[in-house]
Amino acid sequence: MIGVGKAKQYANVLDKPLSRGRQEVSLSAFAFLFSELVQFNQAQVDNIAELERRLEDAGYAVGARVLELLCHREKGNRRETRLLGILSFIHSTVWKMLFGKVADSLEKGTEHEDEYMISEKELLVNRFISVPKDMGAFNCGAFVAGIVKGVLDNAGFPAVVTAHFVPIEGQQRPRTTILIKFAEEVLHREARLG
Amino acid sequence: MALVAIYSLFIINKSGGLIYYKDYGSSGRMDTNDSLRLASLWHSMHAISQQLSPTPGCTGIDLLQAHNFDLHCFQSLTGTKFFVVCETGAPNMEILLKVIYELYTDFVLKNPFYEMEMPIRCELFDLNLAQVIQKDRVALLGR
């Protein structure tokens, strides 16, 4: 509303602090929207790999924007340039902004040097989703994997990111692990930087 | 506190088709045909009761009391009916039905792989329902 209150006037719109906006949206509204997103994409494809790719693409666009916004809002227009830096940025800053909490764990793959894993006991997008048996290992976390890929790619860390269900002992529900496999050049650069 | 025995749970869609059936009692098990028949029978009885009721604005039978069981029914705004068959005089069944309705809206309707009006096959719904039915005896009484 124009002229209401005594809002500080900024000569340049870019000087204005970026509003944090409302911090939370309704989980139900999100769940229904996400459900529709999955259903829409499912109607467009004829195999599960294609559906996974489409969800990932949807997430990618989110990731690219989230990176831009958070670098500006949280880090004073600086962006992480080191591997561990960007991973912990995703694990804490990005996760907190998207899901209201830090991710449950961030681990390095034991078998391969270039693999990292972010695990979540109950991924927010999967909260209400039961994947039917005939869809095999399909995981709607592909959307979140896409977000991670979007952040990494745009920060200059090209990587292949996938979402998997990993059963935990003594638990009925498997957890979701986001597997990040970095491109070779990223590791070379990292080694050069020491 | 005495345990409340719930014999079975039915969910029927707005055209009277059985979309979920769960048996908790050990005696008097029904086969698939019987449960389907019972569900559509209840659907029709419910509809007729609405027409026959002398009070205007009647929404159908909420409670059917028999010698050896009670049948509690809850109809959602969209016409989906939930009903439990339990032992006579079991308290708090209305609340239980509302909780089950809540689970249905969460784990069935928000699941992209569920087709409306079709039988419910959602792992999370089964899981959470089992928990509620287990806990029901303790937790619901306090609500």
mmCIF file of N, CA and C in Angstrom, chain B residues 17-142:
data_model
loop_
_atom_site.group_PDB
_atom_site.id
_atom_site.type_symbol
_atom_site.label_atom_id
_atom_site.label_comp_id
_atom_site.label_asym_id
_atom_site.label_seq_id
_atom_site.Cartn_x
_atom_site.Cartn_y
_atom_site.Cartn_z
ATOM 1 N N GLY B 17 -19.268 -48.462 -3.522
ATOM 2 C CA GLY B 17 -18.260 -49.498 -3.740
ATOM 3 C C GLY B 17 -17.310 -49.565 -2.554
ATOM 4 N N LEU B 18 -16.945 -50.766 -2.171
ATOM 5 C CA LEU B 18 -16.028 -50.927 -1.039
ATOM 6 C C LEU B 18 -14.613 -50.591 -1.496
ATOM 7 N N ILE B 19 -13.986 -49.628 -0.834
ATOM 8 C CA ILE B 19 -12.612 -49.306 -1.242
ATOM 9 C C ILE B 19 -11.584 -49.688 -0.181
ATOM 10 N N TYR B 20 -12.058 -50.017 1.013
ATOM 11 C CA TYR B 20 -11.111 -50.464 2.035
ATOM 12 C C TYR B 20 -11.836 -51.322 3.038
ATOM 13 N N TYR B 21 -11.243 -52.448 3.383
ATOM 14 C CA TYR B 21 -11.848 -53.312 4.372
ATOM 15 C C TYR B 21 -10.762 -53.928 5.226
ATOM 16 N N LYS B 22 -10.951 -53.841 6.523
ATOM 17 C CA LYS B 22 -9.948 -54.409 7.413
ATOM 18 C C LYS B 22 -10.676 -55.143 8.530
ATOM 19 N N ASP B 23 -10.240 -56.360 8.796
ATOM 20 C CA ASP B 23 -10.876 -57.198 9.795
ATOM 21 C C ASP B 23 -9.987 -57.274 11.020
ATOM 22 N N TYR B 24 -10.521 -56.976 12.194
ATOM 23 C CA TYR B 24 -9.698 -57.033 13.402
ATOM 24 C C TYR B 24 -10.121 -58.160 14.344
ATOM 25 N N GLY B 25 -11.377 -58.620 14.190
ATOM 26 C CA GLY B 25 -11.859 -59.673 15.075
ATOM 27 C C GLY B 25 -11.302 -61.006 14.639
ATOM 28 N N SER B 26 -11.321 -61.956 15.555
ATOM 29 C CA SER B 26 -10.815 -63.271 15.175
ATOM 30 C C SER B 26 -11.951 -64.160 14.688
ATOM 31 N N SER B 27 -13.180 -63.862 15.140
ATOM 32 C CA SER B 27 -14.297 -64.709 14.721
ATOM 33 C C SER B 27 -15.148 -63.974 13.676
ATOM 34 N N GLY B 28 -15.902 -64.743 12.923
ATOM 35 C CA GLY B 28 -16.827 -64.158 11.967
ATOM 36 C C GLY B 28 -16.163 -63.442 10.820
ATOM 37 N N ARG B 29 -15.044 -63.986 10.343
ATOM 38 C CA ARG B 29 -14.384 -63.384 9.187
ATOM 39 C C ARG B 29 -15.265 -63.491 7.957
ATOM 40 N N MET B 30 -15.175 -62.473 7.132
ATOM 41 C CA MET B 30 -15.969 -62.492 5.903
ATOM 42 C C MET B 30 -15.045 -62.661 4.712
ATOM 43 N N ASP B 31 -15.544 -63.328 3.682
ATOM 44 C CA ASP B 31 -14.731 -63.368 2.470
ATOM 45 C C ASP B 31 -15.023 -62.099 1.657
ATOM 46 N N THR B 32 -14.286 -61.944 0.575
ATOM 47 C CA THR B 32 -14.357 -60.698 -0.188
ATOM 48 C C THR B 32 -15.768 -60.391 -0.655
ATOM 49 N N ASN B 33 -16.454 -61.422 -1.153
ATOM 50 C CA ASN B 33 -17.806 -61.201 -1.667
ATOM 51 C C ASN B 33 -18.740 -60.700 -0.582
ATOM 52 N N ASP B 34 -18.647 -61.325 0.589
ATOM 53 C CA ASP B 34 -19.513 -60.921 1.692
ATOM 54 C C ASP B 34 -19.275 -59.472 2.091
ATOM 55 N N SER B 35 -18.001 -59.101 2.156
ATOM 56 C CA SER B 35 -17.699 -57.738 2.590
ATOM 57 C C SER B 35 -18.191 -56.726 1.562
ATOM 58 N N LEU B 36 -18.052 -57.063 0.282
ATOM 59 C CA LEU B 36 -18.546 -56.170 -0.780
ATOM 60 C C LEU B 36 -20.056 -56.010 -0.679
ATOM 61 N N ARG B 37 -20.730 -57.148 -0.454
ATOM 62 C CA ARG B 37 -22.190 -57.143 -0.377
ATOM 63 C C ARG B 37 -22.643 -56.300 0.816
ATOM 64 N N LEU B 38 -21.980 -56.511 1.944
ATOM 65 C CA LEU B 38 -22.343 -55.779 3.152
ATOM 66 C C LEU B 38 -22.151 -54.280 2.963
ATOM 67 N N ALA B 39 -21.055 -53.933 2.301
ATOM 68 C CA ALA B 39 -20.758 -52.514 2.095
ATOM 69 C C ALA B 39 -21.839 -51.837 1.260
ATOM 70 N N SER B 40 -22.229 -52.482 0.167
ATOM 71 C CA SER B 40 -23.224 -51.822 -0.683
ATOM 72 C C SER B 40 -24.603 -51.868 -0.040
ATOM 73 N N LEU B 41 -24.825 -52.899 0.776
ATOM 74 C CA LEU B 41 -26.087 -52.976 1.521
ATOM 75 C C LEU B 41 -26.174 -51.794 2.489
ATOM 76 N N TRP B 42 -25.072 -51.549 3.166
ATOM 77 C CA TRP B 42 -25.049 -50.430 4.112
ATOM 78 C C TRP B 42 -25.256 -49.105 3.383
ATOM 79 N N HIS B 43 -24.631 -48.994 2.244
ATOM 80 C CA HIS B 43 -24.766 -47.771 1.444
ATOM 81 C C HIS B 43 -26.242 -47.504 1.122
ATOM 82 N N SER B 44 -26.938 -48.541 0.686
ATOM 83 C CA SER B 44 -28.351 -48.376 0.324
ATOM 84 C C SER B 44 -29.195 -48.068 1.559
ATOM 85 N N MET B 45 -28.932 -48.794 2.649
ATOM 86 C CA MET B 45 -29.706 -48.569 3.869
ATOM 87 C C MET B 45 -29.538 -47.145 4.354
ATOM 88 N N HIS B 46 -28.302 -46.678 4.259
ATOM 89 C CA HIS B 46 -27.971 -45.327 4.672
ATOM 90 C C HIS B 46 -28.765 -44.318 3.837
ATOM 91 N N ALA B 47 -28.816 -44.555 2.538
ATOM 92 C CA ALA B 47 -29.534 -43.655 1.632
ATOM 93 C C ALA B 47 -31.035 -43.676 1.916
ATOM 94 N N ILE B 48 -31.562 -44.874 2.138
ATOM 95 C CA ILE B 48 -33.003 -44.997 2.406
ATOM 96 C C ILE B 48 -33.344 -44.307 3.727
ATOM 97 N N SER B 49 -32.476 -44.470 4.712
ATOM 98 C CA SER B 49 -32.750 -43.876 6.023
ATOM 99 C C SER B 49 -32.861 -42.360 5.931
ATOM 100 N N GLN B 50 -32.066 -41.799 5.034
ATOM 101 C CA GLN B 50 -32.139 -40.349 4.837
ATOM 102 C C GLN B 50 -33.520 -39.933 4.348
ATOM 103 N N GLN B 51 -34.048 -40.726 3.413
ATOM 104 C CA GLN B 51 -35.358 -40.415 2.820
ATOM 105 C C GLN B 51 -36.491 -40.641 3.819
ATOM 106 N N LEU B 52 -36.347 -41.702 4.630
ATOM 107 C CA LEU B 52 -37.444 -42.080 5.516
ATOM 108 C C LEU B 52 -37.507 -41.238 6.776
ATOM 109 N N SER B 53 -36.376 -40.633 7.129
ATOM 110 C CA SER B 53 -36.313 -39.928 8.404
ATOM 111 C C SER B 53 -37.369 -38.831 8.517
ATOM 112 N N PRO B 54 -38.078 -38.785 9.661
ATOM 113 C CA PRO B 54 -39.085 -37.756 9.857
ATOM 114 C C PRO B 54 -38.490 -36.368 10.089
ATOM 115 N N THR B 55 -37.221 -36.323 10.548
ATOM 116 C CA THR B 55 -36.617 -35.009 10.780
ATOM 117 C C THR B 55 -35.998 -34.479 9.487
ATOM 118 N N PRO B 56 -36.239 -33.218 9.182
ATOM 119 C CA PRO B 56 -35.654 -32.663 7.960
ATOM 120 C C PRO B 56 -34.148 -32.498 8.108
ATOM 121 N N GLY B 57 -33.438 -32.605 6.988
ATOM 122 C CA GLY B 57 -31.985 -32.414 7.005
ATOM 123 C C GLY B 57 -31.232 -33.577 7.609
ATOM 124 N N CYS B 58 -31.845 -34.748 7.603
ATOM 125 C CA CYS B 58 -31.175 -35.927 8.162
ATOM 126 C C CYS B 58 -30.043 -36.384 7.233
ATOM 127 N N THR B 59 -28.896 -36.730 7.830
ATOM 128 C CA THR B 59 -27.760 -37.127 6.989
ATOM 129 C C THR B 59 -27.559 -38.639 6.949
ATOM 130 N N GLY B 60 -28.500 -39.382 7.502
ATOM 131 C CA GLY B 60 -28.369 -40.837 7.455
ATOM 132 C C GLY B 60 -28.018 -41.422 8.804
ATOM 133 N N ILE B 61 -27.902 -42.746 8.835
ATOM 134 C CA ILE B 61 -27.661 -43.434 10.108
ATOM 135 C C ILE B 61 -26.247 -43.160 10.618
ATOM 136 N N ASP B 62 -26.145 -42.761 11.878
ATOM 137 C CA ASP B 62 -24.842 -42.575 12.498
ATOM 138 C C ASP B 62 -24.450 -43.795 13.323
ATOM 139 N N LEU B 63 -25.465 -44.397 13.945
ATOM 140 C CA LEU B 63 -25.178 -45.505 14.846
ATOM 141 C C LEU B 63 -26.260 -46.564 14.722
ATOM 142 N N LEU B 64 -25.823 -47.784 14.538
ATOM 143 C CA LEU B 64 -26.747 -48.914 14.506
ATOM 144 C C LEU B 64 -26.394 -49.800 15.690
ATOM 145 N N GLN B 65 -27.375 -50.015 16.579
ATOM 146 C CA GLN B 65 -27.089 -50.834 17.752
ATOM 147 C C GLN B 65 -27.769 -52.186 17.621
ATOM 148 N N ALA B 66 -27.009 -53.220 17.819
ATOM 149 C CA ALA B 66 -27.581 -54.565 17.772
ATOM 150 C C ALA B 66 -27.276 -55.254 19.096
ATOM 151 N N HIS B 67 -27.720 -56.496 19.239
ATOM 152 C CA HIS B 67 -27.487 -57.199 20.499
ATOM 153 C C HIS B 67 -26.017 -57.411 20.788
ATOM 154 N N ASN B 68 -25.279 -57.769 19.744
ATOM 155 C CA ASN B 68 -23.884 -58.099 20.013
ATOM 156 C C ASN B 68 -22.858 -57.235 19.269
ATOM 157 N N PHE B 69 -23.310 -56.165 18.666
ATOM 158 C CA PHE B 69 -22.325 -55.227 18.103
ATOM 159 C C PHE B 69 -22.948 -53.836 17.923
ATOM 160 N N ASP B 70 -22.093 -52.837 17.803
ATOM 161 C CA ASP B 70 -22.491 -51.478 17.425
ATOM 162 C C ASP B 70 -21.867 -51.171 16.072
ATOM 163 N N LEU B 71 -22.584 -50.437 15.238
ATOM 164 C CA LEU B 71 -21.987 -49.990 13.983
ATOM 165 C C LEU B 71 -22.027 -48.467 13.960
ATOM 166 N N HIS B 72 -20.843 -47.868 13.956
ATOM 167 C CA HIS B 72 -20.755 -46.414 13.901
ATOM 168 C C HIS B 72 -20.383 -45.995 12.483
ATOM 169 N N CYS B 73 -21.093 -44.970 11.969
ATOM 170 C CA CYS B 73 -20.839 -44.559 10.594
ATOM 171 C C CYS B 73 -20.550 -43.065 10.545
ATOM 172 N N PHE B 74 -19.593 -42.700 9.722
ATOM 173 C CA PHE B 74 -19.293 -41.283 9.518
ATOM 174 C C PHE B 74 -19.241 -41.017 8.025
ATOM 175 N N GLN B 75 -20.004 -40.022 7.594
ATOM 176 C CA GLN B 75 -19.987 -39.695 6.175
ATOM 177 C C GLN B 75 -19.287 -38.360 5.959
ATOM 178 N N SER B 76 -18.289 -38.363 5.083
ATOM 179 C CA SER B 76 -17.581 -37.109 4.814
ATOM 180 C C SER B 76 -18.425 -36.258 3.871
ATOM 181 N N LEU B 77 -18.035 -35.004 3.700
ATOM 182 C CA LEU B 77 -18.804 -34.081 2.857
ATOM 183 C C LEU B 77 -18.864 -34.537 1.409
ATOM 184 N N THR B 78 -17.873 -35.289 0.990
ATOM 185 C CA THR B 78 -17.851 -35.729 -0.402
ATOM 186 C C THR B 78 -18.590 -37.053 -0.600
ATOM 187 N N GLY B 79 -19.151 -37.599 0.465
ATOM 188 C CA GLY B 79 -19.959 -38.801 0.317
ATOM 189 C C GLY B 79 -19.237 -40.101 0.604
ATOM 190 N N THR B 80 -17.961 -40.005 0.940
ATOM 191 C CA THR B 80 -17.240 -41.214 1.332
ATOM 192 C C THR B 80 -17.685 -41.591 2.744
ATOM 193 N N LYS B 81 -18.000 -42.871 2.924
ATOM 194 C CA LYS B 81 -18.466 -43.300 4.243
ATOM 195 C C LYS B 81 -17.438 -44.197 4.920
ATOM 196 N N PHE B 82 -17.235 -43.930 6.205
ATOM 197 C CA PHE B 82 -16.338 -44.740 7.021
ATOM 198 C C PHE B 82 -17.208 -45.409 8.061
ATOM 199 N N PHE B 83 -17.120 -46.700 8.232
ATOM 200 C CA PHE B 83 -17.819 -47.277 9.379
ATOM 201 C C PHE B 83 -17.067 -48.401 10.064
ATOM 202 N N VAL B 84 -17.188 -48.397 11.376
ATOM 203 C CA VAL B 84 -16.550 -49.449 12.174
ATOM 204 C C VAL B 84 -17.626 -50.289 12.840
ATOM 205 N N VAL B 85 -17.367 -51.566 12.912
ATOM 206 C CA VAL B 85 -18.207 -52.472 13.686
ATOM 207 C C VAL B 85 -17.420 -52.792 14.941
ATOM 208 N N CYS B 86 -18.038 -52.552 16.111
ATOM 209 C CA CYS B 86 -17.292 -52.776 17.348
ATOM 210 C C CYS B 86 -18.210 -53.408 18.389
ATOM 211 N N GLU B 87 -17.663 -53.725 19.553
ATOM 212 C CA GLU B 87 -18.490 -54.334 20.596
ATOM 213 C C GLU B 87 -19.496 -53.304 21.124
ATOM 214 N N THR B 88 -20.534 -53.771 21.759
ATOM 215 C CA THR B 88 -21.593 -52.862 22.193
ATOM 216 C C THR B 88 -21.085 -51.886 23.245
ATOM 217 N N GLY B 89 -21.545 -50.666 23.120
ATOM 218 C CA GLY B 89 -21.226 -49.651 24.125
ATOM 219 C C GLY B 89 -19.806 -49.131 24.086
ATOM 220 N N ALA B 90 -19.089 -49.401 23.002
ATOM 221 C CA ALA B 90 -17.714 -48.892 22.915
ATOM 222 C C ALA B 90 -17.745 -47.364 22.804
ATOM 223 N N PRO B 91 -16.988 -46.671 23.649
ATOM 224 C CA PRO B 91 -17.026 -45.202 23.611
ATOM 225 C C PRO B 91 -16.066 -44.622 22.578
ATOM 226 N N ASN B 92 -16.245 -43.364 22.286
ATOM 227 C CA ASN B 92 -15.300 -42.593 21.465
ATOM 228 C C ASN B 92 -15.139 -43.053 20.019
ATOM 229 N N MET B 93 -16.118 -43.783 19.520
ATOM 230 C CA MET B 93 -15.961 -44.271 18.155
ATOM 231 C C MET B 93 -16.090 -43.143 17.135
ATOM 232 N N GLU B 94 -16.866 -42.100 17.463
ATOM 233 C CA GLU B 94 -16.993 -40.961 16.537
ATOM 234 C C GLU B 94 -15.629 -40.315 16.340
ATOM 235 N N ILE B 95 -14.896 -40.209 17.474
ATOM 236 C CA ILE B 95 -13.572 -39.585 17.390
ATOM 237 C C ILE B 95 -12.638 -40.461 16.567
ATOM 238 N N LEU B 96 -12.720 -41.763 16.813
ATOM 239 C CA LEU B 96 -11.881 -42.683 16.052
ATOM 240 C C LEU B 96 -12.138 -42.532 14.551
ATOM 241 N N LEU B 97 -13.428 -42.433 14.189
ATOM 242 C CA LEU B 97 -13.775 -42.304 12.768
ATOM 243 C C LEU B 97 -13.217 -41.010 12.179
ATOM 244 N N LYS B 98 -13.253 -39.945 12.962
ATOM 245 C CA LYS B 98 -12.708 -38.665 12.486
ATOM 246 C C LYS B 98 -11.194 -38.782 12.278
ATOM 247 N N VAL B 99 -10.547 -39.486 13.210
ATOM 248 C CA VAL B 99 -9.097 -39.667 13.080
ATOM 249 C C VAL B 99 -8.779 -40.481 11.829
ATOM 250 N N ILE B 100 -9.598 -41.511 11.579
ATOM 251 C CA ILE B 100 -9.386 -42.325 10.385
ATOM 252 C C ILE B 100 -9.610 -41.483 9.122
ATOM 253 N N TYR B 101 -10.605 -40.616 9.186
ATOM 254 C CA TYR B 101 -10.867 -39.706 8.064
ATOM 255 C C TYR B 101 -9.663 -38.814 7.805
ATOM 256 N N GLU B 102 -9.066 -38.345 8.901
ATOM 257 C CA GLU B 102 -7.879 -37.493 8.791
ATOM 258 C C GLU B 102 -6.740 -38.259 8.108
ATOM 259 N N LEU B 103 -6.567 -39.510 8.521
ATOM 260 C CA LEU B 103 -5.523 -40.338 7.903
ATOM 261 C C LEU B 103 -5.804 -40.528 6.424
ATOM 262 N N TYR B 104 -7.086 -40.708 6.100
ATOM 263 C CA TYR B 104 -7.484 -40.901 4.702
ATOM 264 C C TYR B 104 -7.135 -39.659 3.879
ATOM 265 N N THR B 105 -7.445 -38.484 4.409
ATOM 266 C CA THR B 105 -7.130 -37.265 3.651
ATOM 267 C C THR B 105 -5.623 -37.085 3.504
ATOM 268 N N ASP B 106 -4.867 -37.482 4.541
ATOM 269 C CA ASP B 106 -3.417 -37.307 4.468
ATOM 270 C C ASP B 106 -2.763 -38.327 3.546
ATOM 271 N N PHE B 107 -2.959 -39.590 3.865
ATOM 272 C CA PHE B 107 -2.129 -40.610 3.228
ATOM 273 C C PHE B 107 -2.758 -41.236 1.986
ATOM 274 N N VAL B 108 -4.021 -40.956 1.757
ATOM 275 C CA VAL B 108 -4.634 -41.479 0.539
ATOM 276 C C VAL B 108 -4.815 -40.358 -0.476
ATOM 277 N N LEU B 109 -5.452 -39.284 -0.063
ATOM 278 C CA LEU B 109 -5.764 -38.225 -1.030
ATOM 279 C C LEU B 109 -4.528 -37.443 -1.469
ATOM 280 N N LYS B 110 -3.511 -37.368 -0.596
ATOM 281 C CA LYS B 110 -2.313 -36.630 -0.985
ATOM 282 C C LYS B 110 -1.302 -37.522 -1.686
ATOM 283 N N ASN B 111 -1.677 -38.766 -1.915
ATOM 284 C CA ASN B 111 -0.774 -39.689 -2.592
ATOM 285 C C ASN B 111 -1.019 -39.631 -4.100
ATOM 286 N N PRO B 112 -0.030 -39.226 -4.868
ATOM 287 C CA PRO B 112 -0.253 -39.070 -6.311
ATOM 288 C C PRO B 112 -0.575 -40.385 -7.022
ATOM 289 N N PHE B 113 -0.294 -41.507 -6.379
ATOM 290 C CA PHE B 113 -0.514 -42.785 -7.066
ATOM 291 C C PHE B 113 -1.867 -43.394 -6.723
ATOM 292 N N TYR B 114 -2.671 -42.668 -5.977
ATOM 293 C CA TYR B 114 -4.007 -43.167 -5.660
ATOM 294 C C TYR B 114 -5.019 -42.616 -6.656
ATOM 295 N N GLU B 115 -5.841 -43.508 -7.187
ATOM 296 C CA GLU B 115 -6.895 -43.064 -8.090
ATOM 297 C C GLU B 115 -8.188 -42.916 -7.319
ATOM 298 N N MET B 116 -8.834 -41.796 -7.482
ATOM 299 C CA MET B 116 -10.062 -41.520 -6.746
ATOM 300 C C MET B 116 -11.088 -42.635 -6.942
ATOM 301 N N GLU B 117 -11.808 -42.935 -5.879
ATOM 302 C CA GLU B 117 -12.904 -43.915 -5.875
ATOM 303 C C GLU B 117 -12.433 -45.350 -6.089
ATOM 304 N N MET B 118 -11.139 -45.563 -6.171
ATOM 305 C CA MET B 118 -10.640 -46.926 -6.372
ATOM 306 C C MET B 118 -10.187 -47.513 -5.028
ATOM 307 N N PRO B 119 -10.057 -48.853 -4.971
ATOM 308 C CA PRO B 119 -9.611 -49.459 -3.712
ATOM 309 C C PRO B 119 -8.301 -48.852 -3.208
ATOM 310 N N ILE B 120 -8.199 -48.709 -1.904
ATOM 311 C CA ILE B 120 -7.045 -48.044 -1.299
ATOM 312 C C ILE B 120 -5.918 -49.042 -1.090
ATOM 313 N N ARG B 121 -4.811 -48.803 -1.761
ATOM 314 C CA ARG B 121 -3.626 -49.627 -1.509
ATOM 315 C C ARG B 121 -2.461 -48.698 -1.248
ATOM 316 N N CYS B 122 -2.419 -48.162 -0.057
ATOM 317 C CA CYS B 122 -1.342 -47.237 0.302
ATOM 318 C C CYS B 122 -0.682 -47.738 1.568
ATOM 319 N N GLU B 123 0.595 -48.011 1.444
ATOM 320 C CA GLU B 123 1.362 -48.566 2.547
ATOM 321 C C GLU B 123 1.300 -47.663 3.789
ATOM 322 N N LEU B 124 1.471 -46.360 3.557
ATOM 323 C CA LEU B 124 1.508 -45.434 4.691
ATOM 324 C C LEU B 124 0.177 -45.372 5.413
ATOM 325 N N PHE B 125 -0.915 -45.485 4.653
ATOM 326 C CA PHE B 125 -2.239 -45.470 5.273
ATOM 327 C C PHE B 125 -2.395 -46.685 6.182
ATOM 328 N N ASP B 126 -2.037 -47.848 5.673
ATOM 329 C CA ASP B 126 -2.112 -49.078 6.479
ATOM 330 C C ASP B 126 -1.299 -48.944 7.765
ATOM 331 N N LEU B 127 -0.087 -48.427 7.587
ATOM 332 C CA LEU B 127 0.835 -48.300 8.709
ATOM 333 C C LEU B 127 0.273 -47.407 9.798
ATOM 334 N N ASN B 128 -0.180 -46.230 9.376
ATOM 335 C CA ASN B 128 -0.675 -45.260 10.353
ATOM 336 C C ASN B 128 -1.995 -45.694 10.960
ATOM 337 N N LEU B 129 -2.813 -46.362 10.157
ATOM 338 C CA LEU B 129 -4.087 -46.862 10.654
ATOM 339 C C LEU B 129 -3.863 -47.894 11.749
ATOM 340 N N ALA B 130 -2.930 -48.808 11.487
ATOM 341 C CA ALA B 130 -2.627 -49.837 12.486
ATOM 342 C C ALA B 130 -2.201 -49.189 13.798
ATOM 343 N N GLN B 131 -1.397 -48.128 13.679
ATOM 344 C CA GLN B 131 -0.945 -47.430 14.883
ATOM 345 C C GLN B 131 -2.110 -46.817 15.644
ATOM 346 N N VAL B 132 -3.010 -46.188 14.900
ATOM 347 C CA VAL B 132 -4.147 -45.524 15.540
ATOM 348 C C VAL B 132 -5.046 -46.540 16.225
ATOM 349 N N ILE B 133 -5.323 -47.645 15.545
ATOM 350 C CA ILE B 133 -6.189 -48.658 16.120
ATOM 351 C C ILE B 133 -5.552 -49.241 17.384
ATOM 352 N N GLN B 134 -4.217 -49.389 17.339
ATOM 353 C CA GLN B 134 -3.498 -49.871 18.520
ATOM 354 C C GLN B 134 -3.602 -48.898 19.667
ATOM 355 N N LYS B 135 -3.326 -47.644 19.318
ATOM 356 C CA LYS B 135 -3.227 -46.615 20.338
ATOM 357 C C LYS B 135 -4.594 -46.174 20.834
ATOM 358 N N ASP B 136 -5.591 -46.384 19.985
ATOM 359 C CA ASP B 136 -6.928 -45.856 20.202
ATOM 360 C C ASP B 136 -7.428 -46.042 21.624
ATOM 361 N N ARG B 137 -7.162 -47.210 22.167
ATOM 362 C CA ARG B 137 -7.670 -47.520 23.501
ATOM 363 C C ARG B 137 -7.121 -46.563 24.554
ATOM 364 N N VAL B 138 -5.888 -46.142 24.378
ATOM 365 C CA VAL B 138 -5.281 -45.269 25.372
ATOM 366 C C VAL B 138 -5.495 -43.801 24.997
ATOM 367 N N ALA B 139 -4.999 -43.453 23.801
ATOM 368 C CA ALA B 139 -4.888 -42.039 23.458
ATOM 369 C C ALA B 139 -6.239 -41.368 23.229
ATOM 370 N N LEU B 140 -7.116 -42.060 22.529
ATOM 371 C CA LEU B 140 -8.360 -41.408 22.136
ATOM 372 C C LEU B 140 -9.230 -41.036 23.320
ATOM 373 N N LEU B 141 -9.142 -41.835 24.359
ATOM 374 C CA LEU B 141 -9.993 -41.571 25.512
ATOM 375 C C LEU B 141 -9.665 -40.232 26.149
ATOM 376 N N GLY B 142 -8.423 -39.804 25.960
ATOM 377 C CA GLY B 142 -8.017 -38.557 26.578
ATOM 378 C C GLY B 142 -8.321 -37.328 25.741
#
